[in-house]
Coordinates of C-alpha atoms in Angstrom, one line a residue:
M1 CA 95.2 89.8 104.3
C2 CA 96.6 88.2 107.5
G3 CA 96.8 84.9 109.2
I4 CA 96.3 84.6 112.9
V5 CA 96.7 81.8 115.5
G6 CA 96.1 81.5 119.2
V7 CA 97.1 78.5 121.3
F8 CA 96.4 77.3 124.8
S9 CA 98.6 74.3 125.8
N10 CA 100.0 72.5 128.8
N11 CA 103.4 72.9 127.3
P12 CA 105.5 75.7 125.8
V13 CA 103.7 77.1 122.8
N14 CA 106.5 79.1 121.0
Q15 CA 107.4 76.3 118.5
L16 CA 103.7 75.4 118.0
I17 CA 102.8 79.0 117.1
Y18 CA 105.9 79.3 114.8
D19 CA 104.9 76.1 113.0
A20 CA 101.3 77.3 112.6
L21 CA 102.5 80.6 111.2
L22 CA 104.5 78.7 108.6
L23 CA 101.3 77.0 107.6
L24 CA 99.6 80.4 107.3
Q25 CA 102.5 82.1 105.6
H26 CA 100.5 82.4 102.3
R27 CA 98.2 84.8 104.0
G28 CA 100.9 87.4 104.7
Q29 CA 104.5 87.9 103.9
D30 CA 105.2 91.4 105.1
A31 CA 105.7 90.8 108.9
A32 CA 105.3 88.2 111.6
G33 CA 105.0 88.2 115.3
I34 CA 104.4 86.0 118.4
A35 CA 103.4 87.0 121.9
T36 CA 103.3 84.5 124.8
N37 CA 102.1 84.7 128.4
H38 CA 104.3 83.4 131.2
G39 CA 103.0 84.0 134.7
N40 CA 101.7 87.6 134.6
K41 CA 104.2 88.8 132.0
F42 CA 104.1 88.9 128.2
A43 CA 107.0 88.1 126.0
M44 CA 106.8 89.3 122.4
H45 CA 108.9 89.4 119.3
K46 CA 107.8 90.8 115.9
A47 CA 109.5 92.2 112.8
N48 CA 109.1 92.7 109.1
G49 CA 109.9 89.6 107.0
L50 CA 108.9 86.0 106.5
V51 CA 108.4 83.8 109.6
R52 CA 111.7 81.9 109.0
D53 CA 113.6 85.2 108.9
V54 CA 111.9 87.0 111.8
F55 CA 112.5 84.2 114.4
R56 CA 115.9 83.0 115.2
T57 CA 116.8 80.5 118.0
R58 CA 117.5 83.4 120.4
N59 CA 114.1 84.9 119.7
M60 CA 112.3 81.6 120.3
R61 CA 114.0 81.1 123.6
S62 CA 112.8 84.5 124.7
L63 CA 109.1 83.4 124.2
P64 CA 108.3 81.2 127.3
G65 CA 104.8 80.3 128.3
N66 CA 101.9 77.9 127.6
V67 CA 99.5 80.4 126.0
G68 CA 100.3 82.6 123.0
I69 CA 99.1 84.2 119.8
G70 CA 100.8 84.9 116.5
Q71 CA 100.2 86.7 113.2
V72 CA 101.6 86.9 109.7
R73 CA 100.7 90.2 108.1
Y74 CA 100.2 91.9 104.7
P75 CA 99.2 95.5 105.4
T76 CA 95.8 96.8 104.4
A77 CA 95.6 99.7 106.8
G78 CA 98.5 101.7 108.2
S79 CA 102.0 101.5 106.8
T80 CA 104.6 98.8 106.4
S81 CA 106.6 100.0 109.3
E82 CA 107.9 97.4 111.8
E83 CA 106.0 99.2 114.6
E84 CA 102.8 98.1 113.0
A85 CA 103.7 94.4 112.9
Q86 CA 101.4 92.4 115.2
P87 CA 100.5 91.4 117.9
F88 CA 99.8 94.8 119.6
Y89 CA 100.0 95.3 123.3
V90 CA 98.1 97.6 125.8
N91 CA 98.9 97.6 129.5
A92 CA 95.4 98.3 130.9
P93 CA 93.2 96.7 132.0
F94 CA 95.1 93.6 133.1
G95 CA 97.5 93.7 130.1
I96 CA 96.2 92.6 126.7
V97 CA 97.9 91.5 123.4
L98 CA 95.9 91.2 120.2
A99 CA 96.3 90.0 116.6
H100 CA 93.7 90.8 114.0
N101 CA 92.8 89.7 110.5
G102 CA 90.5 92.1 108.6
N103 CA 89.9 95.8 108.2
L104 CA 87.7 98.3 110.1
T105 CA 85.6 100.5 107.9
N106 CA 85.0 103.1 110.7
A107 CA 88.5 103.2 112.0
V108 CA 88.8 107.0 111.6
E109 CA 85.6 107.7 113.7
L110 CA 86.8 105.2 116.3
K111 CA 90.1 107.0 116.6
I112 CA 88.3 110.2 117.3
E113 CA 86.1 108.5 119.9
L114 CA 89.1 106.9 121.6
F115 CA 90.9 110.2 121.9
K116 CA 87.9 112.4 122.7
N117 CA 85.8 110.1 124.9
D118 CA 88.0 107.2 126.1
R119 CA 91.2 109.2 126.5
R120 CA 93.3 106.6 124.8
H121 CA 96.5 107.2 122.9
L122 CA 97.2 105.5 119.6
N123 CA 100.8 105.2 118.4
T124 CA 100.3 103.9 114.9
D125 CA 97.9 104.2 112.0
S126 CA 96.9 100.5 112.2
D127 CA 93.3 99.8 112.7
S128 CA 94.3 96.7 114.7
E129 CA 95.6 99.1 117.4
V130 CA 92.2 100.8 117.3
L131 CA 90.5 97.4 117.8
L132 CA 92.8 96.5 120.7
N133 CA 92.0 99.8 122.5
I134 CA 88.3 99.4 121.9
L135 CA 88.4 95.9 123.4
A136 CA 90.5 97.2 126.3
H137 CA 88.1 100.0 127.0
Q138 CA 85.1 97.8 126.9
I139 CA 86.7 95.2 129.3
Q140 CA 87.5 98.1 131.6
E141 CA 83.8 99.2 131.5
V142 CA 82.5 95.8 132.6
T143 CA 85.0 95.0 135.3
S144 CA 85.7 96.3 138.8
G145 CA 88.9 95.5 140.8
Y146 CA 90.8 92.5 139.7
S147 CA 87.8 90.3 138.8
L148 CA 87.3 89.1 135.2
D149 CA 85.0 86.3 134.4
P150 CA 83.9 84.9 131.0
E151 CA 80.4 86.5 131.3
G152 CA 82.0 90.0 131.7
L153 CA 84.4 89.3 128.9
F154 CA 81.5 88.3 126.6
R155 CA 79.7 91.5 127.5
A156 CA 82.7 93.5 126.5
V157 CA 82.8 91.7 123.1
S158 CA 79.1 92.5 122.7
M159 CA 79.8 96.2 123.3
L160 CA 82.7 96.1 120.9
H161 CA 80.4 94.6 118.2
R162 CA 78.1 97.6 118.6
R163 CA 80.9 100.1 118.1
V164 CA 83.0 98.5 115.4
R165 CA 82.2 98.1 111.7
G166 CA 84.0 96.1 109.1
S167 CA 85.6 92.7 109.1
Y168 CA 87.6 91.2 112.0
A169 CA 88.7 87.8 113.2
V170 CA 90.7 88.3 116.4
V171 CA 92.8 86.3 118.9
A172 CA 93.9 88.0 122.1
Q173 CA 95.5 87.1 125.4
I174 CA 94.6 88.7 128.7
S175 CA 97.5 88.4 131.1
G176 CA 96.8 85.8 133.8
Y177 CA 93.3 85.1 132.6
G178 CA 93.3 83.3 129.3
L179 CA 92.9 83.2 125.5
L180 CA 90.1 85.1 123.8
A181 CA 88.9 84.9 120.2
F182 CA 86.0 86.4 118.3
R183 CA 84.7 87.0 114.8
D184 CA 82.7 89.9 113.4
P185 CA 78.9 89.6 113.2
Y186 CA 79.0 89.1 109.4
G187 CA 81.6 86.3 109.5
I188 CA 83.5 87.9 106.7
R189 CA 87.0 86.8 107.7
P190 CA 87.5 83.1 108.6
L191 CA 88.3 81.7 112.0
C192 CA 88.2 78.1 113.3
V193 CA 89.0 76.1 116.5
G194 CA 90.6 72.8 117.0
V195 CA 91.5 70.6 120.0
S196 CA 94.2 68.1 120.9
Q197 CA 93.7 65.7 123.7
T198 CA 96.9 65.0 125.6
E199 CA 97.8 63.2 128.8
S200 CA 97.9 66.6 130.5
G201 CA 94.5 67.6 129.3
A202 CA 92.9 69.4 126.3
E203 CA 94.9 71.9 124.3
Y204 CA 93.2 74.4 121.9
M205 CA 94.2 76.1 118.8
I206 CA 92.3 78.9 117.1
A207 CA 93.4 79.9 113.6
S208 CA 92.5 81.5 110.3
E209 CA 92.4 78.3 108.4
S210 CA 91.9 74.6 109.2
V211 CA 95.2 73.7 107.6
A212 CA 97.0 75.2 110.5
L213 CA 95.1 72.9 112.9
E214 CA 95.3 69.7 111.0
G215 CA 99.0 70.2 110.1
L216 CA 99.9 70.3 113.7
G217 CA 97.8 67.4 115.0
F218 CA 94.8 69.3 116.2
K219 CA 91.3 67.9 115.5
F220 CA 89.1 70.4 113.7
L221 CA 86.1 71.2 116.0
R222 CA 84.2 73.8 114.0
D223 CA 84.3 77.3 112.6
V224 CA 83.8 80.2 115.0
E225 CA 80.3 81.5 114.3
P226 CA 79.8 85.1 113.2
G227 CA 79.6 87.4 116.2
E228 CA 80.7 84.5 118.5
A229 CA 83.4 84.8 121.2
L230 CA 85.5 81.9 122.6
F231 CA 87.5 82.1 125.8
V232 CA 89.9 79.5 127.2
D233 CA 90.6 80.2 130.9
M234 CA 93.8 79.3 132.6
D235 CA 92.3 76.0 133.8
G236 CA 91.9 75.0 130.1
K237 CA 88.1 75.3 130.1
L238 CA 86.5 76.5 126.9
H239 CA 83.7 79.0 127.2
T240 CA 81.6 80.2 124.2
Q241 CA 78.8 82.7 123.7
Q242 CA 77.1 84.5 120.8
C243 CA 77.8 88.2 121.4
A244 CA 76.1 89.8 118.4
D245 CA 72.5 90.9 118.1
N246 CA 71.8 89.8 114.5
P247 CA 74.7 87.7 113.3
S248 CA 74.7 86.4 109.7
L249 CA 77.3 84.4 107.8
N250 CA 78.8 86.1 104.8
P251 CA 82.2 84.5 104.0
C252 CA 84.5 86.4 101.7
A253 CA 84.5 84.9 98.2
F254 CA 88.1 85.9 97.6
E255 CA 89.2 83.4 100.3
Y256 CA 87.9 80.6 98.0
V257 CA 89.1 82.2 94.8
Y258 CA 92.6 83.0 95.8
L259 CA 93.7 83.7 99.3
A260 CA 93.1 80.4 101.3
R261 CA 95.1 77.2 100.8
P262 CA 93.2 74.6 98.7
D263 CA 93.5 72.1 101.5
S264 CA 91.6 74.3 104.0
I265 CA 87.9 74.0 104.8
I266 CA 86.3 77.4 105.4
D267 CA 82.8 77.6 106.9
G268 CA 82.1 74.0 105.8
A269 CA 83.2 74.4 102.2
S270 CA 86.4 72.8 100.9
V271 CA 88.5 75.4 99.1
Y272 CA 89.7 72.8 96.7
L273 CA 86.2 71.6 95.8
T274 CA 85.0 75.2 95.3
R275 CA 87.8 75.8 92.8
L276 CA 86.9 72.7 91.0
K277 CA 83.4 73.9 90.7
M278 CA 84.6 77.3 89.4
G279 CA 86.4 75.4 86.7
E280 CA 83.3 73.5 85.8
Y281 CA 81.2 76.6 85.4
L282 CA 84.0 78.4 83.5
A283 CA 84.1 75.5 81.1
E284 CA 80.4 76.2 80.2
K285 CA 81.3 79.7 79.2
V286 CA 84.3 78.6 77.2
R287 CA 82.2 76.0 75.4
N288 CA 79.6 78.6 74.4
Q289 CA 82.3 81.1 73.1
F290 CA 84.6 78.8 71.2
R291 CA 84.2 76.2 68.5
D292 CA 85.8 72.7 68.7
G293 CA 89.4 72.9 67.6
E294 CA 90.0 76.5 68.5
I295 CA 91.9 75.6 71.7
D296 CA 94.8 73.1 71.6
V297 CA 95.7 73.1 75.3
V298 CA 94.7 74.3 78.7
M299 CA 97.4 75.7 81.1
P300 CA 97.0 77.0 84.7
I301 CA 98.9 80.0 86.1
P302 CA 100.3 78.3 89.2
D303 CA 99.2 77.7 91.9
S304 CA 95.7 78.9 92.9
S305 CA 94.1 78.3 89.5
R306 CA 95.3 74.7 89.1
P307 CA 92.1 73.0 90.3
S308 CA 89.9 75.2 88.1
A309 CA 92.1 74.7 85.0
M310 CA 92.2 70.9 85.6
E311 CA 88.4 70.7 85.8
L312 CA 87.9 73.0 82.8
A313 CA 90.2 70.8 80.7
L314 CA 88.4 67.7 81.9
K315 CA 84.9 69.0 81.1
L316 CA 86.0 70.2 77.6
N317 CA 88.1 67.1 76.8
L318 CA 91.1 69.2 76.2
D319 CA 94.8 68.5 76.8
Y320 CA 96.0 69.9 80.2
R321 CA 99.7 70.9 80.4
E322 CA 101.9 72.7 82.9
G323 CA 103.3 75.5 80.7
F324 CA 104.7 77.6 83.5
I325 CA 107.1 76.5 86.3
K326 CA 106.9 78.5 89.5
N327 CA 109.8 79.6 91.7
R328 CA 108.4 78.9 95.1
Y329 CA 110.8 81.2 96.8
I330 CA 109.2 84.3 95.3
G331 CA 106.2 85.8 97.2
R332 CA 102.7 86.0 95.9
T333 CA 102.8 88.9 93.3
F334 CA 99.2 90.1 93.9
M335 CA 100.3 90.7 97.5
M336 CA 103.5 92.6 96.7
P337 CA 103.3 96.4 97.2
G338 CA 104.0 98.5 94.1
Q339 CA 103.3 97.8 90.4
A340 CA 107.0 97.9 89.4
V341 CA 107.9 95.3 92.0
R342 CA 104.9 93.1 90.9
R343 CA 105.9 93.3 87.2
K344 CA 109.5 92.4 87.8
S345 CA 108.5 89.6 90.2
V346 CA 106.3 87.9 87.6
R347 CA 109.3 87.1 85.4
Q348 CA 111.2 85.9 88.5
K349 CA 108.4 83.8 89.8
L350 CA 107.3 82.1 86.5
N351 CA 109.3 80.5 83.7
A352 CA 107.7 79.2 80.5
I353 CA 108.4 75.8 79.0
G354 CA 108.7 76.8 75.3
S355 CA 107.9 73.3 73.9
E356 CA 104.4 73.5 75.4
F357 CA 103.5 76.7 73.7
K358 CA 105.2 76.6 70.3
G359 CA 102.6 76.7 67.5
K360 CA 99.6 76.2 69.8
S361 CA 96.4 78.0 70.6
V362 CA 96.6 78.1 74.4
L363 CA 94.0 78.7 77.0
L364 CA 95.6 80.2 80.1
V365 CA 93.5 79.9 83.3
D366 CA 94.1 82.2 86.3
D367 CA 92.2 82.5 89.5
S368 CA 91.4 86.2 89.0
I369 CA 92.6 89.4 87.3
V370 CA 93.0 92.2 89.8
R371 CA 95.5 94.9 88.6
G372 CA 96.3 93.2 85.3
T373 CA 100.1 93.5 85.7
T374 CA 100.6 89.8 86.2
S375 CA 98.2 88.8 83.4
R376 CA 99.8 91.1 80.9
E377 CA 103.3 89.8 81.6
I378 CA 102.1 86.2 81.4
V379 CA 100.4 86.7 78.0
Q380 CA 103.7 88.2 76.7
M381 CA 105.7 85.3 78.0
A382 CA 103.3 82.9 76.2
R383 CA 103.8 84.7 73.0
E384 CA 107.6 84.9 73.4
S385 CA 107.5 81.1 73.9
G386 CA 105.8 80.6 70.5
A387 CA 102.1 80.5 71.2
K388 CA 100.1 81.3 68.0
R389 CA 97.1 82.4 70.0
V390 CA 96.6 83.2 73.7
I391 CA 93.2 83.0 75.2
F392 CA 92.9 84.1 78.9
A393 CA 90.3 82.8 81.3
S394 CA 89.6 84.0 84.8
A395 CA 88.0 81.6 87.3
A396 CA 86.6 84.7 89.1
P397 CA 84.4 87.5 87.7
P398 CA 85.9 91.0 86.9
V399 CA 87.2 92.7 90.0
Q400 CA 85.5 96.1 89.6
F401 CA 85.2 97.4 93.1
P402 CA 87.5 98.1 96.0
N403 CA 87.6 95.5 98.8
V404 CA 87.5 97.2 102.2
Y405 CA 87.3 94.1 104.3
G406 CA 90.9 93.1 104.5
I407 CA 92.1 92.3 100.9
D408 CA 94.6 94.7 99.5
M409 CA 92.8 96.1 96.5
P410 CA 91.3 99.3 97.9
T411 CA 91.4 101.8 95.1
R412 CA 89.3 101.8 91.9
S413 CA 92.2 103.2 89.8
E414 CA 94.3 100.1 90.5
L415 CA 91.6 97.7 89.2
I416 CA 92.0 96.9 85.5
A417 CA 88.3 96.0 85.2
Y418 CA 87.1 99.3 86.8
G419 CA 85.4 101.4 84.1
R420 CA 86.4 99.0 81.3
S421 CA 84.5 96.4 79.2
E422 CA 85.7 92.9 78.9
E423 CA 87.0 93.7 75.4
E424 CA 89.0 96.6 76.8
V425 CA 90.5 94.5 79.5
C426 CA 91.4 91.9 76.9
R427 CA 93.3 94.6 74.9
E428 CA 95.0 95.8 78.1
I429 CA 96.4 92.4 78.9
T430 CA 97.2 91.9 75.1
A431 CA 95.3 88.6 74.9
D432 CA 93.5 87.4 71.8
A433 CA 90.4 86.6 73.8
L434 CA 89.2 86.8 77.4
V435 CA 86.6 84.8 79.3
Y436 CA 85.4 85.8 82.8
Q437 CA 83.4 83.8 85.3
D438 CA 79.9 85.1 86.1
V439 CA 79.3 86.4 89.6
A440 CA 76.3 84.1 90.0
A441 CA 78.4 81.1 88.9
M442 CA 81.2 82.0 91.3
K443 CA 78.8 82.2 94.2
R444 CA 77.1 79.0 93.1
S445 CA 80.5 77.3 93.1
I446 CA 80.8 77.9 96.8
S447 CA 77.2 77.1 97.8
D448 CA 77.3 73.9 95.7
V449 CA 79.9 72.6 98.1
N450 CA 78.1 73.8 101.2
P451 CA 74.4 74.6 100.5
S452 CA 74.0 76.4 103.8
L453 CA 76.3 79.2 102.5
R454 CA 73.5 81.3 101.1
N455 CA 75.1 84.7 101.4
I456 CA 78.6 85.3 100.0
E457 CA 80.5 88.5 100.6
A458 CA 81.6 89.4 97.0
S459 CA 81.8 93.2 97.2
C460 CA 84.9 93.5 94.9
F461 CA 82.8 91.7 92.2
D462 CA 79.3 92.9 92.7
G463 CA 79.8 96.2 94.6
F464 CA 77.5 95.3 97.5
Y465 CA 79.0 96.0 100.9
I466 CA 77.3 94.0 103.6
T467 CA 78.2 96.3 106.5
G468 CA 76.1 99.1 105.0
D469 CA 78.5 101.9 105.7
V470 CA 80.6 102.0 102.6
T471 CA 79.6 104.9 100.3
D472 CA 81.2 106.5 97.3
G473 CA 82.4 109.2 99.7
Y474 CA 84.1 106.6 101.9
L475 CA 85.8 105.1 98.8
D476 CA 87.0 108.6 97.7
K477 CA 88.6 109.2 101.1
L478 CA 90.2 105.8 101.1
E479 CA 91.6 106.4 97.6
A480 CA 93.0 109.8 98.7
A481 CA 94.6 108.2 101.7
R482 CA 96.1 105.5 99.6
N483 CA 97.6 108.0 97.1
S484 CA 99.2 110.1 99.9
P485 CA 99.8 107.5 102.7
R486 CA 102.2 109.5 104.7
A487 CA 100.0 112.5 105.4
E488 CA 96.4 111.6 104.8
P489 CA 95.5 109.3 107.8
E490 CA 96.9 111.7 110.4
D491 CA 95.6 114.8 108.6
L492 CA 92.2 113.3 108.1
L493 CA 91.9 112.4 111.7
R494 CA 93.1 115.8 112.8
S495 CA 90.7 117.6 110.5
Q496 CA 87.7 115.5 111.6
L497 CA 88.6 115.8 115.3
N498 CA 88.9 119.6 115.0
L499 CA 85.5 119.7 113.2
N500 CA 83.9 117.6 115.9
L501 CA 85.3 119.7 118.7
A502 CA 84.2 122.9 117.0
T503 CA 80.7 121.4 116.6
A504 CA 80.7 120.4 120.2
D505 CA 81.7 124.0 121.3

């Protein structure tokens, strides 16, 4: 879960990128970084922390240049070390910096190829560094001397698409040449482009969500197509080309359920409107399971579930109340590493208004239930505040499978719905009743808003992995690496490398 931005301007971009990262802060709160290009040199600053904490005045002054990229990060591969904050840099060919949102499913195999065939050294466990080196190698393969044109660059991206599996939305700078962006052939992670017409000419911004563009005065042009690459050269000319053989659009359902801001539009579908639709379909299930008078009031778990809860209450003609007040200075608990930290942070983040609960049968609506830690604490808070009955409703279906495409829920053991029935989940979160959205209804909520979205990537709900390379064995290795993060990635790579070398001998 990351937010990325790239900017080509006729004026210094450091403040513009900083402001864009603030608008994308909800996508990652672990680390932030900015890299700019001034002449033929890169300037870069990155560190762990929120955007406002990472960048001080002295840091901003050290980032000159009219072209730059930035990223806010929550780690899904690699560790939380500061060295793995992005952007990443490689010096050859030309000098490239890259920021990535997503997760590569064949990162281990690519590490072996990079070492054995391409003779490239990787200094971290981050799959983003793998992606950068694959891009650098492919650019090197299609160029000779100091010449680099858009056609050659697009050939390099095409070659990258053939080697890389998984999800990736990318912004990159090539020193002295321009700004590059591309999206994986399945269009899993979002990416869009906007333009601002100034007296000095057109300026471009490429970002994870449209809210970053619109919030900074850029006109939304369109979403980057799956498999497509965009390149803005140093003269400010925008070049585009489809670089994948068989692209298909499969946007991630969890963007609409939880991750994206409600005021964003992703692949032609308003996030806010999709959440309203989720509330509408969830209301149908609630109506079928409960009699009139069994529910006194509907309450959202702020903030992502608010549109769904409002629409559900409207459809069922029930009172809607804000029973929990959110402390906005606490991070998103789903994105916090560690169960103990998440549990403690729930109480710090939310405070119940006792008068709204006392003596009432309350229907609590949340966007989803992932690990169950937050849900359990919230149910207990409602009871402590005097609720006589607590019904819990999820605007998303049960999260039963790991997400391997860039959302931090990679192990089955961490998912409360894995291997449990709805009744068992209900007991685990200590609710009196539980209502889940149906998978088909969730997908329909998105396609109702944009009928052209016929294929939705919903692997964490339905277990179907669109890239075709995720097996039970892959998930077992992923879980083993997660449970022993310090040793497993390096040991796994070394063991596979030794096996391949022995086979070659």
